[in-house]
Amino acid sequence: GAYRYINNPDVFEMELEAIKLVRNKLGFKNLWLMVPFVRTLSEMEQVKKLVSSAGLHRSSSFKLLMM
């Protein structure tokens, strides 16, 4: 979940790169990101920063979901 992404950002960055590859190079725009087990507002903010720094931004074709 969010804790793992925050504490292992290198692994999360690889996952985000895979999402970018599928969306941008293969053209599958129906792939979104759901982050499980977000426990605090701080975790949400940190995950959003990691996602943004990887070049993924919320839009009408990319949803960032958290639970």
Short mmCIF file of C-alpha atoms in Angstrom, two decimals, residues 2 8-9 11 16 19 28 39-40 44 50-52 54-55 58 60-61 63:
data_model
loop_
_atom_site.label_atom_id
_atom_site.label_comp_id
_atom_site.label_asym_id
_atom_site.label_seq_id
_atom_site.Cartn_x
_atom_site.Cartn_y
_atom_site.Cartn_z
CA ALA A 2 0.92 3.65 0.43
CA ASN A 8 10.50 2.06 -1.23
CA PRO A 9 10.23 4.87 -3.78
CA VAL A 11 10.27 0.20 -6.58
CA LEU A 16 4.98 4.09 -12.42
CA ILE A 19 2.18 2.47 -16.21
CA PHE A 28 -4.00 1.92 -23.35
CA ARG A 39 -4.02 5.81 6.21
CA THR A 40 -3.32 9.52 6.56
CA MET A 44 -1.80 10.71 0.36
CA LEU A 50 5.84 10.62 -6.17
CA VAL A 51 3.27 10.11 -8.92
CA SER A 52 3.65 13.70 -10.17
CA ALA A 54 7.21 10.43 -12.32
CA GLY A 55 5.33 12.48 -14.90
CA ARG A 58 -4.61 13.37 -12.97
CA SER A 60 -9.86 13.04 -17.73
CA SER A 61 -8.01 9.97 -19.03
CA LYS A 63 -7.48 8.77 -12.56
#
